[in-house]
Coordinates of C-alpha atoms in Angstrom, one line a residue:
M1 CA 2.8 -13.3 -15.9
N2 CA 1.4 -9.8 -15.8
K3 CA 0.0 -8.4 -19.0
K4 CA 1.5 -5.3 -20.6
A5 CA -0.1 -2.0 -19.6
K6 CA -2.3 -0.5 -22.3
V7 CA -1.5 3.2 -22.8
G8 CA -3.5 5.5 -25.1
V9 CA -1.7 8.6 -26.4
L10 CA -3.2 11.9 -27.4
A11 CA -0.7 14.6 -28.7
L12 CA -1.7 18.2 -28.4
G13 CA -0.2 21.2 -30.0
R14 CA -0.9 24.7 -31.3
S15 CA 0.0 25.9 -34.8
T16 CA 1.3 29.3 -33.6
F17 CA 4.4 27.5 -32.2
D18 CA 7.3 25.8 -34.1
V19 CA 5.3 23.1 -35.8
P20 CA 8.2 21.3 -37.5
Y21 CA 10.1 21.2 -34.2
A22 CA 7.0 20.0 -32.4
Q23 CA 6.5 17.2 -35.0
E24 CA 10.1 16.2 -34.5
M25 CA 9.7 16.1 -30.7
L26 CA 6.5 14.0 -31.1
A27 CA 8.3 11.5 -33.4
L28 CA 11.1 11.1 -30.9
A29 CA 8.6 10.6 -28.0
W30 CA 6.5 8.2 -30.0
N31 CA 9.7 6.2 -30.8
T32 CA 10.5 6.0 -27.1
L33 CA 7.0 4.9 -26.2
S34 CA 7.1 2.2 -28.9
M35 CA 10.2 0.7 -27.4
M36 CA 8.7 0.5 -23.9
D37 CA 7.2 -2.6 -22.4
I38 CA 3.6 -1.3 -22.9
E39 CA 0.8 -1.8 -25.5
L40 CA 0.6 1.5 -27.3
I41 CA -2.8 2.8 -28.6
G42 CA -3.3 5.9 -30.7
A43 CA -1.3 7.7 -33.5
A44 CA 1.7 9.9 -33.7
E45 CA -0.4 12.8 -34.9
L46 CA -0.5 16.3 -33.5
Q47 CA -4.0 17.5 -32.7
F48 CA -4.1 21.2 -33.3
D49 CA -7.8 21.8 -32.5
A50 CA -10.6 20.6 -30.3
E51 CA -12.5 19.0 -33.2
S52 CA -9.7 16.6 -34.3
A53 CA -8.7 15.8 -30.7
L54 CA -12.3 14.9 -29.7
Q55 CA -12.7 12.8 -32.8
A56 CA -9.8 10.6 -31.6
L57 CA -11.3 10.1 -28.2
P58 CA -14.0 7.4 -28.9
A59 CA -11.4 4.9 -30.1
L60 CA -9.3 5.5 -27.1
K61 CA -12.2 5.1 -24.7
Q62 CA -13.2 1.8 -26.4
A63 CA -9.7 0.4 -26.1
N64 CA -10.0 -0.5 -22.4
L65 CA -6.9 1.5 -21.6
D66 CA -5.0 1.4 -18.3
L67 CA -3.6 5.0 -18.8
L68 CA -4.3 8.0 -21.0
L69 CA -1.1 9.8 -21.8
I70 CA -1.4 13.4 -23.1
L71 CA 1.7 14.6 -24.9
Q72 CA 1.8 18.3 -24.3
V73 CA 4.0 18.9 -27.3
T74 CA 3.4 22.7 -27.4
F75 CA 1.5 25.1 -25.2
T76 CA -2.2 24.9 -25.4
D77 CA -4.8 26.4 -23.1
A78 CA -6.6 24.2 -20.6
S79 CA -10.0 24.0 -22.1
L80 CA -9.5 21.0 -24.3
T81 CA -7.4 19.1 -21.7
C82 CA -10.2 19.6 -19.1
E83 CA -12.8 18.4 -21.6
V84 CA -10.8 15.3 -22.4
V85 CA -9.8 14.4 -18.8
R86 CA -13.0 15.3 -17.0
D87 CA -14.9 12.1 -18.0
F88 CA -12.1 9.8 -19.1
P89 CA -12.5 6.5 -17.3
V90 CA -8.8 5.8 -16.4
P91 CA -6.0 7.8 -14.9
T92 CA -4.4 10.5 -17.0
A93 CA -0.7 11.5 -17.3
M94 CA 0.7 14.5 -19.0
W95 CA 4.2 14.6 -20.5
S96 CA 5.9 18.0 -21.1
F97 CA 9.2 18.7 -22.9
P98 CA 12.1 21.0 -22.0
E99 CA 13.7 23.1 -24.7
A100 CA 17.1 24.7 -25.2
R101 CA 17.6 28.2 -23.7
T102 CA 18.7 29.9 -27.0
G103 CA 17.9 33.5 -26.2
G104 CA 15.3 33.3 -29.0
R105 CA 11.6 32.4 -29.1
L106 CA 10.0 29.7 -27.1
R107 CA 9.5 27.0 -29.7
L108 CA 7.2 24.8 -27.7
N109 CA 6.4 26.3 -24.3
S110 CA 5.2 22.8 -23.4
F111 CA 5.5 22.9 -19.6
C112 CA 3.4 26.0 -19.3
G113 CA 0.5 24.2 -21.0
V114 CA 0.7 21.4 -18.4
N115 CA 0.9 23.9 -15.6
L116 CA -2.3 25.7 -16.9
A117 CA -4.1 22.4 -17.3
C118 CA -3.2 21.0 -13.9
H119 CA -4.4 24.2 -12.2
A120 CA -7.7 24.1 -14.0
L121 CA -8.2 20.4 -13.2
S122 CA -7.3 20.9 -9.5
R123 CA -10.2 23.3 -9.2
E124 CA -12.5 20.4 -10.1
N125 CA -10.6 18.1 -7.7
I126 CA -9.2 16.1 -10.6
K127 CA -5.6 14.9 -10.3
V128 CA -3.3 13.9 -13.2
Q129 CA 0.2 12.5 -13.1
T130 CA 3.0 14.4 -14.8
V131 CA 6.4 13.8 -16.2
H132 CA 8.9 16.3 -17.7
G133 CA 11.9 15.5 -19.8
L134 CA 13.2 14.8 -23.2
P135 CA 12.3 11.6 -25.0
D136 CA 15.8 10.1 -24.6
D137 CA 15.8 10.8 -20.8
A138 CA 16.1 7.4 -19.1
R139 CA 14.6 8.8 -15.9
V140 CA 11.5 9.9 -17.8
V141 CA 11.2 6.5 -19.5
G142 CA 11.4 4.8 -16.0
E143 CA 8.7 7.1 -14.6
L144 CA 6.4 6.4 -17.5
Q145 CA 6.9 2.7 -17.3
Q146 CA 6.2 2.6 -13.6
L147 CA 3.2 4.9 -14.0
A148 CA 1.8 2.6 -16.7
Q149 CA 2.3 -0.5 -14.5
A150 CA 0.6 1.3 -11.6
A151 CA -2.4 2.3 -13.7
A152 CA -2.7 -1.3 -14.9
I153 CA -2.9 -2.5 -11.3
V154 CA -5.6 0.1 -10.5
N155 CA -7.5 -1.1 -13.6
R156 CA -7.2 -4.7 -12.5
F157 CA -8.8 -3.8 -9.2
K158 CA -11.8 -2.3 -11.1
R159 CA -12.3 -5.6 -12.9
A160 CA -11.6 -7.9 -9.9
K161 CA -14.1 -10.1 -8.1
V162 CA -13.4 -11.4 -4.7
M163 CA -15.3 -13.8 -2.5
V164 CA -15.7 -13.9 1.2
I165 CA -16.6 -17.2 2.8
G166 CA -17.9 -16.8 6.3
E167 CA -17.6 -13.9 8.8
H168 CA -14.4 -12.9 10.4
P169 CA -14.0 -14.3 13.9
L170 CA -15.3 -12.3 16.9
G171 CA -12.8 -9.7 18.0
F172 CA -10.9 -9.8 14.8
D173 CA -11.9 -6.3 13.8
A174 CA -8.7 -6.2 11.6
C175 CA -10.6 -8.5 9.1
N176 CA -13.8 -6.6 8.6
Y177 CA -14.5 -4.2 5.8
N178 CA -16.9 -1.6 4.5
Q179 CA -18.4 -2.5 1.1
Q180 CA -19.1 1.1 0.1
Q181 CA -15.6 2.1 1.0
L182 CA -14.2 -0.9 -0.9
T183 CA -16.1 0.0 -4.1
Q184 CA -15.3 3.7 -3.9
H185 CA -11.6 3.2 -3.7
F186 CA -11.0 0.0 -5.7
G187 CA -14.1 -0.8 -7.7
V188 CA -13.8 -4.4 -6.5
S189 CA -17.0 -6.5 -6.5
V190 CA -17.6 -8.9 -3.7
D191 CA -19.7 -12.1 -3.3
R192 CA -20.4 -13.7 0.0
Q193 CA -21.2 -17.3 1.1
P194 CA -21.8 -18.7 4.6
V195 CA -18.9 -20.9 5.7
L196 CA -21.0 -23.9 6.6
A197 CA -22.7 -23.7 3.2
F198 CA -19.3 -23.9 1.5
I199 CA -18.2 -26.8 3.8
D200 CA -21.4 -28.6 2.7
E201 CA -20.3 -28.1 -0.9
V202 CA -16.9 -29.6 -0.2
K203 CA -18.5 -32.6 1.6
A204 CA -20.6 -33.3 -1.5
L205 CA -17.6 -33.6 -3.7
P206 CA -16.1 -37.1 -4.4
D207 CA -12.9 -37.9 -2.7
S208 CA -11.3 -38.3 -6.1
V209 CA -11.0 -34.5 -6.5
A210 CA -8.2 -34.7 -4.0
D211 CA -6.1 -37.1 -6.1
A212 CA -4.4 -34.6 -8.4
P213 CA -3.5 -32.1 -5.6
Y214 CA -2.3 -35.0 -3.5
Q215 CA 0.1 -36.0 -6.2
R216 CA 1.2 -32.4 -6.5
R217 CA 1.9 -32.2 -2.7
A218 CA 3.5 -35.6 -2.6
K219 CA 6.3 -34.3 -4.9
D220 CA 6.8 -31.3 -2.5
F221 CA 6.5 -33.1 0.9
P222 CA 8.3 -36.4 1.4
N223 CA 6.4 -37.0 4.6
L224 CA 2.9 -36.5 3.2
A225 CA 2.0 -40.2 3.7
D226 CA 2.7 -39.8 7.4
M227 CA -0.2 -37.4 7.8
D228 CA -3.7 -38.5 8.7
Q229 CA -4.9 -39.4 5.3
T230 CA -8.6 -38.8 5.9
A231 CA -8.0 -35.2 7.1
T232 CA -5.4 -34.6 4.4
C233 CA -7.9 -35.7 1.7
K234 CA -10.4 -33.2 3.2
T235 CA -8.0 -30.3 3.0
L236 CA -7.2 -31.1 -0.6
K237 CA -10.9 -31.3 -1.3
V238 CA -11.2 -27.8 0.1
Y239 CA -8.5 -26.7 -2.3
S240 CA -10.3 -28.3 -5.2
A241 CA -13.6 -26.6 -4.3
L242 CA -11.9 -23.2 -3.9
R243 CA -10.0 -23.6 -7.2
E244 CA -13.1 -24.6 -9.1
K245 CA -15.1 -21.7 -7.6
A246 CA -12.4 -19.2 -8.5
Q247 CA -12.2 -20.5 -12.1
R248 CA -15.9 -20.8 -12.6
E249 CA -16.8 -17.4 -11.2
G250 CA -13.6 -15.5 -12.1
Y251 CA -12.6 -14.7 -8.5
S252 CA -9.2 -13.0 -8.2
G253 CA -9.0 -13.9 -4.5
I254 CA -11.0 -15.5 -1.7
A255 CA -11.1 -14.6 2.0
V256 CA -12.0 -17.6 4.1
R257 CA -13.1 -18.0 7.7
C258 CA -10.7 -20.8 8.3
W259 CA -11.3 -21.4 12.0
P260 CA -12.9 -22.9 14.0
D261 CA -15.4 -24.2 11.4
F262 CA -13.1 -26.3 9.2
F263 CA -11.7 -28.0 12.3
T264 CA -15.0 -28.5 14.1
D265 CA -17.4 -29.1 11.2
Y266 CA -15.2 -30.9 8.7
G267 CA -12.2 -32.3 10.5
C268 CA -9.3 -30.7 8.7
A269 CA -7.2 -27.6 8.5
A270 CA -7.9 -25.1 5.7
C271 CA -4.4 -23.8 5.7
G272 CA -3.0 -26.3 3.2
A273 CA -5.7 -25.4 0.8
L274 CA -5.0 -21.7 1.1
A275 CA -1.3 -22.3 0.5
L276 CA -2.1 -24.1 -2.8
M277 CA -4.4 -21.3 -3.9
N278 CA -1.6 -18.8 -3.0
E279 CA 0.7 -20.8 -5.2
D280 CA -1.9 -20.6 -8.0
K281 CA -1.8 -16.8 -7.6
V282 CA -5.4 -16.6 -6.4
P283 CA -4.6 -15.2 -2.9
C284 CA -6.7 -16.7 -0.1
G285 CA -6.6 -14.9 3.2
C286 CA -7.5 -16.6 6.4
E287 CA -9.9 -15.3 9.1
A288 CA -12.1 -13.8 6.3
D289 CA -9.6 -11.0 5.9
M290 CA -10.8 -9.1 2.8
F291 CA -8.2 -6.4 2.8
G292 CA -5.6 -9.1 3.4
V293 CA -6.6 -10.6 0.1
L294 CA -6.6 -7.2 -1.7
S295 CA -3.2 -6.4 -0.2
S296 CA -1.8 -9.7 -1.5
L297 CA -3.3 -9.1 -4.9
M298 CA -1.6 -5.6 -5.0
A299 CA 1.7 -7.1 -3.9
Q300 CA 1.4 -10.0 -6.4
W301 CA 0.5 -7.8 -9.3
A302 CA 3.3 -5.4 -8.5
S303 CA 5.9 -8.2 -8.2
G304 CA 4.7 -10.9 -10.5
N305 CA 5.3 -13.3 -7.6
A306 CA 3.0 -15.1 -5.2
A307 CA 2.3 -13.3 -1.9
F308 CA 2.2 -14.6 1.7
N309 CA -0.3 -13.1 4.2
T310 CA 1.6 -13.1 7.5
D311 CA 1.5 -12.3 11.1
L312 CA 4.3 -10.5 12.8
V313 CA 4.8 -12.8 15.8
D314 CA 8.2 -12.1 17.3
I315 CA 10.5 -9.1 17.8
D316 CA 14.0 -9.5 19.1
P317 CA 15.9 -6.2 19.8
L318 CA 19.1 -8.0 20.7
T319 CA 19.5 -9.6 17.3
N320 CA 17.6 -6.8 15.6
S321 CA 15.3 -9.3 13.9
V322 CA 11.6 -10.1 13.6
V323 CA 9.7 -13.2 12.6
F324 CA 6.8 -13.3 10.1
W325 CA 4.7 -16.4 10.4
H326 CA 1.4 -18.0 9.5
C327 CA 0.1 -21.5 10.3
G328 CA 1.3 -23.0 7.0
Q329 CA 0.1 -20.9 4.1
A330 CA 3.3 -19.5 2.4
P331 CA 3.6 -20.4 -1.3
I332 CA 6.3 -23.1 -1.8
E333 CA 8.3 -20.8 -4.0
M334 CA 9.3 -19.0 -0.8
A335 CA 10.8 -22.2 0.8
D336 CA 14.4 -22.4 1.8
Y337 CA 15.3 -25.8 0.5
D338 CA 18.5 -26.0 2.6
G339 CA 16.2 -26.9 5.5
P340 CA 13.2 -29.3 5.8
V341 CA 10.2 -28.7 3.4
Q342 CA 7.4 -30.9 4.6
A343 CA 3.8 -31.4 5.5
T344 CA 2.7 -30.8 9.1
I345 CA -0.4 -30.5 11.4
H346 CA -1.9 -27.4 12.9
S347 CA 0.0 -26.5 16.0
N348 CA -3.2 -25.9 18.1
R349 CA -5.8 -28.1 16.5
K350 CA -3.5 -31.1 15.6
L351 CA -5.0 -31.7 12.2
P352 CA -3.4 -31.6 8.7
L353 CA -2.7 -30.3 6.2
L354 CA -0.2 -27.5 6.5
S355 CA 3.0 -26.6 4.8
E356 CA 6.1 -26.4 6.9
F357 CA 9.4 -24.7 6.0
A358 CA 11.6 -21.7 6.7
L359 CA 11.4 -18.8 4.2
K360 CA 14.4 -18.4 1.9
P361 CA 16.8 -15.4 2.3
G362 CA 16.3 -12.4 0.0
R363 CA 14.9 -8.8 -0.3
I364 CA 11.3 -8.5 0.8
T365 CA 8.5 -5.9 0.5
L366 CA 5.7 -5.7 3.0
C367 CA 2.4 -4.0 2.2
R368 CA -1.1 -3.7 3.8
I369 CA -4.2 -1.8 2.8
T370 CA -5.0 -0.7 6.3
Q371 CA -8.2 0.7 8.0
G372 CA -6.2 1.9 11.1
E373 CA -7.3 5.2 12.5
G374 CA -10.6 4.9 10.6
K375 CA -9.3 5.6 7.1
L376 CA -7.9 3.7 4.2
R377 CA -4.1 3.9 3.8
L378 CA -1.3 1.8 2.4
M379 CA 1.4 0.6 4.7
L380 CA 4.8 -0.2 3.1
A381 CA 8.0 -1.6 4.6
G382 CA 11.1 -3.3 3.4
G383 CA 13.8 -5.5 4.6
E384 CA 15.9 -8.7 4.2
M385 CA 14.7 -12.2 4.9
I386 CA 17.8 -13.8 6.4
K387 CA 18.9 -17.4 6.4
A388 CA 17.8 -18.9 9.7
P389 CA 16.2 -22.1 11.0
L390 CA 12.4 -22.3 11.1
A391 CA 11.4 -20.2 14.1
F392 CA 7.9 -21.6 14.7
S393 CA 6.0 -24.6 13.2
G394 CA 4.2 -23.9 9.9
T395 CA 5.7 -21.4 7.5
A396 CA 7.9 -18.6 9.0
G397 CA 10.8 -16.4 8.1
T398 CA 13.3 -14.4 10.2
A399 CA 13.9 -10.9 8.8
R400 CA 16.0 -7.8 9.4
L401 CA 14.0 -4.7 8.4
D402 CA 15.3 -1.4 7.1
I403 CA 14.9 0.1 10.6
D404 CA 15.7 -1.6 13.9
A405 CA 13.2 -4.2 15.1
D406 CA 11.8 -2.4 18.1
S407 CA 11.3 0.9 16.2
Y408 CA 9.3 -1.1 13.6
R409 CA 7.2 -2.6 16.4
Q410 CA 6.5 0.9 17.8
R411 CA 5.6 2.3 14.4
L412 CA 3.4 -0.6 13.6
L413 CA 1.3 -0.2 16.7
D414 CA 1.3 3.6 16.7
A415 CA -0.2 3.5 13.2
G416 CA -3.0 1.2 14.3
M417 CA -1.9 -1.5 11.8
E418 CA -3.7 -4.8 11.4
H419 CA -2.0 -8.0 12.4
H420 CA -1.8 -9.3 8.8
T421 CA 0.8 -8.1 6.4
S422 CA 1.3 -9.2 2.8
L423 CA 4.9 -10.2 2.0
V424 CA 6.5 -10.7 -1.4
Y425 CA 10.1 -11.1 -2.5
G426 CA 11.9 -8.2 -4.2
E427 CA 11.9 -4.4 -3.8
H428 CA 8.5 -3.1 -5.1
R429 CA 7.8 0.0 -3.0
P430 CA 8.3 2.6 -5.7
L431 CA 5.6 1.0 -7.9
L432 CA 3.3 0.5 -4.9
R433 CA 3.7 4.1 -3.9
K434 CA 2.5 5.1 -7.4
V435 CA -0.4 2.7 -7.1
A436 CA -1.4 4.3 -3.8
Q437 CA -1.2 7.8 -5.4
L438 CA -3.5 6.7 -8.2
L439 CA -5.9 5.2 -5.7
N440 CA -5.8 8.3 -3.5
L441 CA -4.4 6.4 -0.6
E442 CA -2.1 7.9 2.0
V443 CA 1.1 6.0 2.3
I444 CA 2.5 5.0 5.7
E445 CA 6.2 4.1 5.5
L446 CA 7.1 1.9 8.5
T447 CA 10.8 1.6 7.5

């Protein structure tokens, strides 16, 4: 379950405006914030001068916030806001308040203060998020909640560690990554290990580490005993090694060079191990796809559900449908239990252990942090997984997207997209768009 976003609040005002009304507006705003699904840090106190505002900052900086929210309760000049925002370690948002057009004085002039501050910050290439509306405006509350969630996802990236086991296969340029670019945009730290060194670690483990995951999978797959038991045990030992490594080192996700090494040097498929890790919500991308793992993390954190790193493998303009597939890695929560849910072997290498089932019907969101056209962007798309028989062996789902199938194919290729796309159930694009904005990523809408 995702933790509540931690939001720090700093309320600014100027004593030359209507102070009683400003305090009333602040009380209403604070009450609204208190009822939101966030962890609120700070105090419902108007800061009328730089000295008092700056005194409140150290506590906010030490609170490990996800978002700093400046309540622009009345007009102020931009100097204090710039000083606060300039070196604050997390994204900043500013909330301004409308007021009645009475024909009399401006009692707050709140928006003008935000306008002045945003201009000044823009001259330093600093961007802040803004919302405008009364404290009881449901639209504003929704925007603030979404912004807090997006900021929390950005902050999770800054704290995340990811491991890459092995190099991506030759010719799979979609799975490479630039460490400097990764750190600059996301703050993610990365450890690396040669794939054969990891396989040696797995070999050294006792076979007994496969016992618990075997019992887990036996409950899911009625035909598990029909699989080659030696190879199945090896796959489950791979899972145990990945899980222990993630728990010990605090990895949020692991990108694994799955082939050919696990087949040729160990005698099993890694796919079933990656599926279990995905179910544990520690996404494991195959083909050493670092950005596939990060995309799955983003989708998982936005949705609260496990993600599936897929290939688009079939487009049918006649039925206006597409198929998303991967060998056997989908989390079992995505299974359509009206059809077979079982263990299987890799379609090419003929070794276990893989999951096999069709994906259940429902709304889906697709996302991918892409390096297409030589720059980092975020691809988003939406559609409906439809009820259909398993299209190809492994885990696969037939979907109708929000545009026709062939147009999606053309847009995907024209944008220079990678072959992997992270899939989660539900509609999560509004939140993901906000995450992209905070990460300074251009958004590509494929549907």
